[in-house]
Coordinates of C-alpha atoms in Angstrom, one line a residue:
M1 CA 6.2 9.8 -72.6
E2 CA 4.5 6.7 -71.3
E3 CA 3.4 7.0 -67.6
K4 CA 4.0 3.4 -66.6
R5 CA 6.6 0.9 -67.7
M6 CA 7.1 -2.8 -67.0
V7 CA 10.6 -3.5 -65.6
E8 CA 12.1 -6.8 -64.6
I9 CA 14.6 -6.9 -61.7
N10 CA 16.1 -10.2 -60.7
G11 CA 13.2 -12.1 -62.4
I12 CA 10.5 -10.0 -60.7
K13 CA 8.3 -8.0 -63.0
M14 CA 7.2 -4.6 -61.7
E15 CA 5.1 -1.8 -63.1
I16 CA 6.8 1.5 -62.5
D17 CA 5.2 4.9 -62.6
M18 CA 7.7 7.0 -64.6
R19 CA 6.4 10.3 -63.3
T20 CA 7.7 9.4 -59.8
A21 CA 10.6 7.1 -60.7
V22 CA 14.0 8.3 -59.3
R23 CA 17.4 7.3 -60.6
V24 CA 19.7 5.8 -57.9
D25 CA 23.3 5.2 -58.7
E26 CA 25.8 3.4 -56.6
F27 CA 29.4 4.6 -56.7
K28 CA 32.6 3.5 -55.0
V29 CA 36.1 4.9 -54.8
G30 CA 37.9 4.0 -58.1
D31 CA 34.8 3.9 -60.3
N32 CA 35.1 5.3 -63.8
I33 CA 32.6 8.0 -64.4
K34 CA 31.6 10.6 -66.9
V35 CA 31.4 14.2 -65.7
L36 CA 29.0 16.7 -67.4
D37 CA 30.4 20.2 -66.9
K38 CA 27.6 22.7 -67.5
N39 CA 29.8 25.8 -66.8
Y40 CA 30.4 26.5 -70.4
S41 CA 27.9 27.7 -73.0
N42 CA 28.5 24.4 -74.8
Q43 CA 28.5 21.7 -72.1
K44 CA 31.6 19.4 -71.9
I45 CA 31.9 15.8 -70.9
H46 CA 35.1 14.6 -69.1
D47 CA 36.3 11.1 -68.2
G48 CA 37.0 10.8 -64.5
V49 CA 37.5 8.6 -61.5
I50 CA 36.0 8.8 -58.0
V51 CA 38.9 9.6 -55.7
E52 CA 37.3 9.9 -52.3
F53 CA 34.0 10.3 -50.4
L54 CA 34.3 13.2 -47.9
N55 CA 31.6 12.6 -45.3
F56 CA 31.2 16.2 -44.0
K57 CA 28.4 16.5 -41.5
D58 CA 26.5 19.2 -43.4
L59 CA 27.7 18.7 -46.9
P60 CA 28.8 15.2 -47.9
T61 CA 31.1 15.6 -51.0
I62 CA 32.5 13.3 -53.7
Q63 CA 36.0 14.1 -54.8
I64 CA 36.7 13.4 -58.5
A65 CA 39.9 13.4 -60.6
Y66 CA 39.0 14.1 -64.2
F67 CA 40.9 14.6 -67.4
E68 CA 40.5 17.9 -69.3
R69 CA 41.7 17.6 -72.9
D70 CA 42.3 20.5 -75.3
W71 CA 44.6 21.3 -78.2
S72 CA 47.6 21.5 -75.9
G73 CA 47.2 18.1 -74.3
S74 CA 45.4 16.7 -71.2
E75 CA 45.5 17.8 -67.6
I76 CA 44.4 16.1 -64.5
K77 CA 42.1 18.3 -62.4
F78 CA 40.2 17.7 -59.2
L79 CA 36.5 18.5 -58.6
N80 CA 34.4 18.3 -55.5
I81 CA 30.7 17.6 -56.1
N82 CA 28.0 17.9 -53.5
S83 CA 24.3 18.9 -53.2
E84 CA 25.3 22.5 -53.9
S85 CA 27.1 21.7 -57.1
D86 CA 24.6 22.7 -59.8
S87 CA 27.1 23.0 -62.6
Y88 CA 28.2 19.3 -62.6
E89 CA 26.5 15.9 -63.0
I90 CA 28.1 12.5 -62.9
L91 CA 27.2 9.1 -64.4
P92 CA 28.8 5.7 -64.2
A93 CA 31.0 4.8 -67.2
S94 CA 31.7 1.4 -68.5
A95 CA 35.3 0.3 -68.6
H96 CA 35.3 0.3 -72.4
E97 CA 34.1 3.9 -72.4
F98 CA 37.1 5.1 -70.4
E99 CA 39.4 6.2 -73.2
L100 CA 42.6 7.0 -71.3
E101 CA 45.3 4.5 -70.8
K102 CA 47.5 4.7 -67.8
S103 CA 50.7 4.5 -69.9
A104 CA 49.6 7.4 -72.1
V105 CA 48.8 9.6 -69.1
V106 CA 52.1 8.8 -67.4
E107 CA 54.0 9.5 -70.6
K108 CA 52.3 12.9 -71.1
M109 CA 53.0 13.9 -67.5
K110 CA 56.7 12.9 -67.8
L111 CA 57.0 15.0 -70.9
E112 CA 55.4 17.9 -69.1
I113 CA 57.8 17.5 -66.2
E114 CA 60.8 17.5 -68.6
S115 CA 59.5 20.6 -70.3
K116 CA 59.1 22.4 -66.9
K117 CA 62.6 21.3 -65.9
E118 CA 64.0 22.8 -69.1
E119 CA 62.1 26.0 -68.5
A120 CA 63.5 26.1 -65.0
A121 CA 67.0 25.6 -66.2
R122 CA 66.6 28.5 -68.8
L123 CA 65.3 30.8 -66.0
Q124 CA 68.2 29.7 -63.7
S125 CA 70.7 30.6 -66.5
K126 CA 69.1 34.0 -66.9
L127 CA 69.2 34.6 -63.1
D128 CA 72.9 33.4 -63.0
W129 CA 73.8 35.8 -65.8
F130 CA 71.9 38.7 -64.2
E131 CA 73.6 38.2 -60.8
K132 CA 77.1 37.8 -62.4
F133 CA 76.9 40.8 -64.6
Y134 CA 74.5 43.0 -62.7
G135 CA 77.3 45.3 -61.3
K136 CA 78.8 45.7 -64.7
Y137 CA 75.7 47.0 -66.5
F138 CA 73.3 48.3 -63.8
A139 CA 75.3 49.3 -60.7
K140 CA 76.1 52.8 -61.9
G141 CA 72.4 53.8 -62.2
E142 CA 71.6 52.5 -58.8
M143 CA 74.4 54.5 -57.1
E144 CA 72.9 57.8 -58.2

């Protein structure tokens, strides 16, 4: 790797020593980002958005909403990254890199809500049946 590199910033050419160069990123709430999750044996990259900066005195933290996708769909999860978070890295993402569309996410969430409502209705039916017929089938055993 070359030790020094010429870089032009705002029309000013500078020679930078790459051995001591440090990457500085600027983020703001609402920025699209890429999240590298190093918790798995094969690292995963998620699309995310910066939700909030939590300025704790001892441990300033960035809160991120990211989208985890697998065979069953996508799920919104939240992640808190600070100086003690060794398992995650974040990078800025260009708008064209952000693959999710709001309408697609909203539609998936609505479908999941409907699915959970149907599941709740099935469970309610089972509970109603159990409460209605409980005495008929089970009361004799409990009286003994």
